[in-house]
Amino acid sequence: MIYSMTGYGRYEVEANERKILVEVSSVNHRYLDLNIRMPRILMQYEEVIRRIVKEKLTRGKVEITISMQSVAQEDVEVVVNESLGAAYLEGLRMLGRKFDLEDDLKLSALMNINDLVSIQKKTVNNEAIEAQIESALQGALEAFIKMRQKEGEALKQDILQKCKVLSEMVIAIESRSPKVVIQYKERLKARLAQLLDGVSVDENRITTEIALFADKCAIDEEITRLKSHIKQLEEILEEGQVVGRKLDFLMQEMNREANTIGSKANDYEITKIVVALKTEIEKIREQVQNIE
């Protein structure tokens, strides 16, 4: 199975008056680059989150966003600033005594004091919250991986189709290659006949010259290696799993062989095919960049 490095998944788990939502998204990256965004109250679970993600993913720039909504009593705590309230009451009563005012203070009078009462989040039941985060994360990763798998399959089929095009081009180069030497021999003889104007030429010298040319422009080895690389590419795609780096290296080798053929062939028709061949290899290389 081939997996793309781009994808998205989300999952929400609600339990014990607490909702935890996890979203996972990723783009291409050479290695696994994991970025986690979540409330400070959940920071203590970061290592658990990283461990789970690394068990599932190996490459990609992955962003995980976690949010929590809770009305559970175990998650909140009301904190009263008693010293502030006492100082406020004492100040009011002192003014009352100084100006001989009736003391009609009620509790409601204190509610308008800034910072007197605050609501803080606490995490008493760490195990319950950790289990809920893990459940939401696993759900989001499952949806995320399914999307990656679907895109990966599309990439695989597209690359396999391009492999057929590459094979056809290599066959065209292979069939054209022997004609290059034959045409060179004919051009050489015609040129010598024109220059020497009937003077006989040593056939051995001509044969040697043609042999040197044939050796210089021989591309049999490059064609054989290119065929082998195409076959490996197809096999790796069928093998699946984490193959992005293998494919990336293979594309470099294919491009190298194509460049060598282009520089050695010494033939206009082969050069045209090589240009098209390199264009197709580059298209595949771009697709390979998306594979985990």
Coordinates of C-alpha atoms in Angstrom, one line a residue:
M1 CA 0.0 0.0 0.0
I2 CA 1.4 3.4 -1.0
Y3 CA 0.7 6.4 1.2
S4 CA 0.7 10.1 0.2
M5 CA 2.4 12.6 2.6
T6 CA -0.5 15.0 2.4
G7 CA -3.8 14.4 4.2
Y8 CA -6.3 15.6 6.8
G9 CA -8.2 13.9 9.6
R10 CA -10.3 15.0 12.6
Y11 CA -12.1 13.2 15.4
E12 CA -13.9 14.3 18.6
V13 CA -14.5 12.3 21.8
E14 CA -17.1 13.4 24.3
A15 CA -17.1 11.9 27.8
N16 CA -17.6 13.0 31.4
E17 CA -18.9 16.5 30.3
R18 CA -15.6 17.0 28.4
K19 CA -15.1 17.3 24.6
I20 CA -11.7 16.8 23.1
L21 CA -11.2 17.5 19.4
V22 CA -8.1 16.4 17.5
E23 CA -7.2 17.5 13.9
V24 CA -4.3 16.1 12.0
S25 CA -2.9 17.6 8.7
S26 CA 0.3 17.2 6.8
V27 CA 2.3 18.3 3.8
N28 CA 5.5 17.0 2.2
H29 CA 8.7 16.8 4.2
R30 CA 11.9 14.8 3.9
Y31 CA 11.6 13.6 7.5
L32 CA 8.9 13.5 10.2
D33 CA 8.5 17.1 11.4
L34 CA 5.8 17.1 14.1
N35 CA 4.2 20.3 15.4
I36 CA 1.6 20.1 18.2
R37 CA -0.8 22.9 19.2
M38 CA -2.9 22.5 22.3
P39 CA -3.9 24.3 25.5
R40 CA -1.3 24.7 28.2
I41 CA -3.3 22.5 30.5
L42 CA -2.7 19.6 28.1
M43 CA 1.1 20.1 27.7
Q44 CA 1.9 17.3 30.1
Y45 CA 0.5 14.8 27.5
E46 CA 2.8 15.9 24.7
E47 CA 5.2 13.0 25.0
V48 CA 2.3 10.5 24.8
I49 CA 1.0 12.3 21.7
R50 CA 4.4 12.2 20.0
R51 CA 4.9 8.5 20.8
I52 CA 1.5 7.6 19.3
V53 CA 2.1 9.7 16.1
K54 CA 5.6 8.2 15.6
E55 CA 4.2 4.7 15.7
K56 CA 1.9 5.6 12.8
L57 CA 3.9 8.0 10.6
T58 CA 7.4 8.2 9.3
R59 CA 7.6 11.2 7.0
G60 CA 5.8 14.5 6.4
K61 CA 5.4 17.9 8.0
V62 CA 2.6 17.0 10.4
E63 CA 0.5 19.5 12.4
I64 CA -1.7 18.3 15.2
T65 CA -4.3 20.7 16.8
I66 CA -6.0 19.6 20.0
S67 CA -8.8 21.6 21.7
M68 CA -10.8 20.8 24.9
Q69 CA -14.1 22.0 26.1
S70 CA -15.1 21.0 29.6
V71 CA -17.8 21.8 32.2
A72 CA -16.8 18.9 34.4
Q73 CA -16.3 19.8 38.0
E74 CA -13.1 17.8 38.2
D75 CA -11.6 20.1 35.5
V76 CA -12.4 23.5 37.1
E77 CA -11.7 25.2 40.4
V78 CA -13.1 28.5 41.8
V79 CA -10.3 30.4 43.5
V80 CA -11.2 33.3 45.9
N81 CA -8.6 36.0 46.7
E82 CA -9.5 36.3 50.4
S83 CA -6.9 38.9 51.3
L84 CA -8.2 41.2 48.6
G85 CA -11.8 40.8 49.8
A86 CA -10.8 41.4 53.4
A87 CA -8.9 44.6 52.5
Y88 CA -11.8 45.9 50.4
L89 CA -14.3 45.3 53.3
E90 CA -12.0 46.9 55.8
G91 CA -11.5 50.0 53.6
L92 CA -15.3 50.4 53.1
R93 CA -16.1 50.0 56.8
M94 CA -13.4 52.5 57.7
L95 CA -15.1 55.0 55.4
G96 CA -18.4 54.2 57.0
R97 CA -17.1 54.9 60.5
K98 CA -15.4 58.1 59.4
F99 CA -18.4 59.6 57.8
D100 CA -21.0 57.9 60.1
L101 CA -22.6 55.8 57.4
E102 CA -24.9 52.9 57.8
D103 CA -23.1 49.5 57.2
D104 CA -25.4 47.9 54.6
L105 CA -22.7 45.8 52.8
K106 CA -23.9 42.6 51.1
L107 CA -22.0 39.8 49.4
S108 CA -23.2 41.1 46.0
A109 CA -21.1 44.2 46.6
L110 CA -17.9 42.2 46.4
M111 CA -18.7 40.6 43.1
N112 CA -17.6 43.6 41.1
I113 CA -14.1 43.5 42.4
N114 CA -11.6 42.6 39.8
D115 CA -9.5 39.5 40.5
L116 CA -11.5 38.6 43.6
V117 CA -12.9 35.4 42.1
S118 CA -11.3 33.4 39.3
I119 CA -12.0 30.2 37.7
Q120 CA -9.0 28.0 37.0
K121 CA -8.7 24.7 35.2
K122 CA -7.2 21.8 37.0
T123 CA -6.5 18.2 35.9
V124 CA -7.3 15.9 38.8
N125 CA -8.2 12.8 36.8
N126 CA -5.1 12.7 34.5
E127 CA -5.7 9.1 33.4
A128 CA -9.2 9.9 32.2
I129 CA -8.1 12.9 30.2
E130 CA -5.1 11.0 28.8
A131 CA -7.3 8.1 27.7
Q132 CA -9.7 10.6 26.0
I133 CA -6.9 12.4 24.2
E134 CA -5.5 9.1 23.0
S135 CA -8.9 7.9 21.8
A136 CA -9.5 11.2 19.9
L137 CA -5.9 11.1 18.5
Q138 CA -6.3 7.5 17.3
G139 CA -9.6 8.4 15.6
A140 CA -8.1 11.4 13.9
L141 CA -5.0 9.5 12.7
E142 CA -7.2 6.7 11.3
A143 CA -9.2 9.2 9.2
F144 CA -5.9 11.0 8.3
I145 CA -4.2 7.7 7.2
K146 CA -7.3 6.7 5.1
M147 CA -7.1 9.9 3.2
R148 CA -3.3 9.4 2.7
Q149 CA -3.9 5.9 1.5
K150 CA -6.5 7.0 -1.0
E151 CA -4.2 9.7 -2.4
G152 CA -1.3 7.3 -2.4
E153 CA -3.2 4.8 -4.5
A154 CA -4.0 7.5 -7.0
L155 CA -0.3 8.5 -7.1
K156 CA 0.7 4.8 -7.7
Q157 CA -1.7 4.4 -10.6
D158 CA -0.5 7.6 -12.2
I159 CA 3.2 6.7 -11.9
L160 CA 2.6 3.1 -13.2
Q161 CA 0.9 4.7 -16.2
K162 CA 3.9 6.9 -16.7
C163 CA 6.2 3.9 -16.5
K164 CA 4.5 2.5 -19.5
V165 CA 5.3 5.7 -21.4
L166 CA 8.9 5.5 -20.3
S167 CA 9.2 1.9 -21.4
E168 CA 7.9 2.8 -24.9
M169 CA 10.4 5.7 -25.1
V170 CA 13.3 3.4 -24.1
I171 CA 12.2 0.8 -26.7
A172 CA 12.1 3.6 -29.3
I173 CA 15.7 4.6 -28.4
E174 CA 16.8 1.0 -28.5
S175 CA 15.4 0.4 -32.0
R176 CA 16.9 3.7 -33.2
S177 CA 20.4 3.1 -31.8
P178 CA 21.8 0.6 -34.4
K179 CA 20.8 2.9 -37.2
V180 CA 23.0 5.7 -35.9
V181 CA 26.2 3.8 -36.8
I182 CA 24.9 2.7 -40.2
Q183 CA 23.9 6.3 -41.1
Y184 CA 27.3 7.5 -39.9
K185 CA 29.1 4.9 -42.1
E186 CA 27.0 6.1 -45.1
R187 CA 27.7 9.8 -44.4
L188 CA 31.4 9.1 -43.9
K189 CA 31.8 7.2 -47.2
A190 CA 29.8 9.8 -49.0
R191 CA 31.9 12.6 -47.6
L192 CA 35.2 10.9 -48.4
A193 CA 34.1 10.2 -51.9
Q194 CA 33.2 13.8 -52.3
L195 CA 36.5 15.1 -50.9
L196 CA 38.8 12.5 -52.5
D197 CA 37.1 12.6 -55.9
G198 CA 37.6 9.0 -57.0
V199 CA 40.9 8.4 -55.1
S200 CA 40.7 5.0 -53.3
V201 CA 40.5 4.9 -49.5
D202 CA 41.8 2.2 -47.2
E203 CA 38.7 0.2 -46.1
N204 CA 40.5 -0.7 -42.9
R205 CA 40.9 2.9 -41.9
I206 CA 37.2 3.5 -42.6
T207 CA 36.3 0.4 -40.5
T208 CA 38.5 1.6 -37.6
E209 CA 36.9 5.0 -37.7
I210 CA 33.4 3.6 -37.7
A211 CA 34.3 1.2 -34.8
L212 CA 35.6 4.2 -32.8
F213 CA 32.4 6.1 -33.5
A214 CA 30.3 3.1 -32.6
D215 CA 32.1 2.6 -29.3
K216 CA 31.8 6.3 -28.4
C217 CA 28.1 6.5 -29.0
A218 CA 27.2 3.0 -27.6
I219 CA 24.3 3.3 -25.2
D220 CA 23.4 -0.4 -24.7
E221 CA 24.5 -0.4 -21.1
E222 CA 22.5 2.8 -20.3
I223 CA 19.4 1.3 -22.0
T224 CA 19.7 -1.9 -20.0
R225 CA 20.1 0.0 -16.7
L226 CA 17.2 2.3 -17.6
K227 CA 15.0 -0.8 -18.3
S228 CA 16.0 -2.3 -15.0
H229 CA 15.2 1.0 -13.1
I230 CA 11.7 1.1 -14.7
K231 CA 11.1 -2.5 -13.6
Q232 CA 12.4 -1.7 -10.0
L233 CA 10.1 1.4 -9.9
E234 CA 7.1 -0.8 -10.7
E235 CA 8.1 -3.5 -8.2
I236 CA 8.7 -0.9 -5.4
L237 CA 5.2 0.6 -6.1
E238 CA 3.6 -2.8 -5.8
E239 CA 5.7 -3.6 -2.7
G240 CA 4.2 -0.5 -1.0
Q241 CA 4.7 0.7 2.6
V242 CA 7.3 3.5 3.2
V243 CA 9.0 3.7 -0.1
G244 CA 9.4 7.4 -0.8
R245 CA 13.1 7.6 -0.3
K246 CA 13.8 4.5 -2.4
L247 CA 11.8 6.0 -5.2
D248 CA 13.5 9.4 -4.9
F249 CA 16.9 7.7 -5.2
L250 CA 15.8 5.6 -8.2
M251 CA 14.5 8.7 -10.0
Q252 CA 18.0 10.3 -9.6
E253 CA 19.5 7.2 -11.2
M254 CA 17.0 7.2 -14.1
N255 CA 17.7 10.9 -14.8
R256 CA 21.4 10.2 -14.8
E257 CA 21.0 7.4 -17.3
A258 CA 18.8 9.6 -19.5
N259 CA 21.4 12.4 -19.5
T260 CA 24.2 9.9 -20.4
I261 CA 22.2 8.6 -23.4
G262 CA 21.5 12.1 -24.5
S263 CA 25.2 13.1 -24.4
K264 CA 26.4 9.9 -26.1
A265 CA 23.8 9.1 -28.7
N266 CA 25.0 11.7 -31.3
D267 CA 21.6 11.5 -33.1
Y268 CA 18.9 14.1 -33.5
E269 CA 16.0 11.6 -33.3
I270 CA 17.3 10.0 -30.1
T271 CA 18.0 13.4 -28.6
K272 CA 14.3 14.3 -29.2
I273 CA 13.2 11.1 -27.4
V274 CA 15.6 11.8 -24.6
V275 CA 14.1 15.2 -24.0
A276 CA 10.6 13.7 -23.8
L277 CA 12.0 10.9 -21.6
K278 CA 13.6 13.4 -19.1
T279 CA 10.3 15.4 -19.0
E280 CA 8.4 12.3 -18.1
I281 CA 11.0 11.3 -15.4
E282 CA 10.7 14.8 -13.9
K283 CA 6.9 14.4 -13.7
I284 CA 7.3 11.1 -11.9
R285 CA 9.9 12.6 -9.6
E286 CA 7.5 15.4 -8.6
Q287 CA 4.9 12.7 -7.8
V288 CA 7.4 10.7 -5.8
Q289 CA 8.0 13.8 -3.6
N290 CA 4.4 13.3 -2.3
I291 CA 5.0 9.6 -1.3
E292 CA 5.8 8.6 2.3

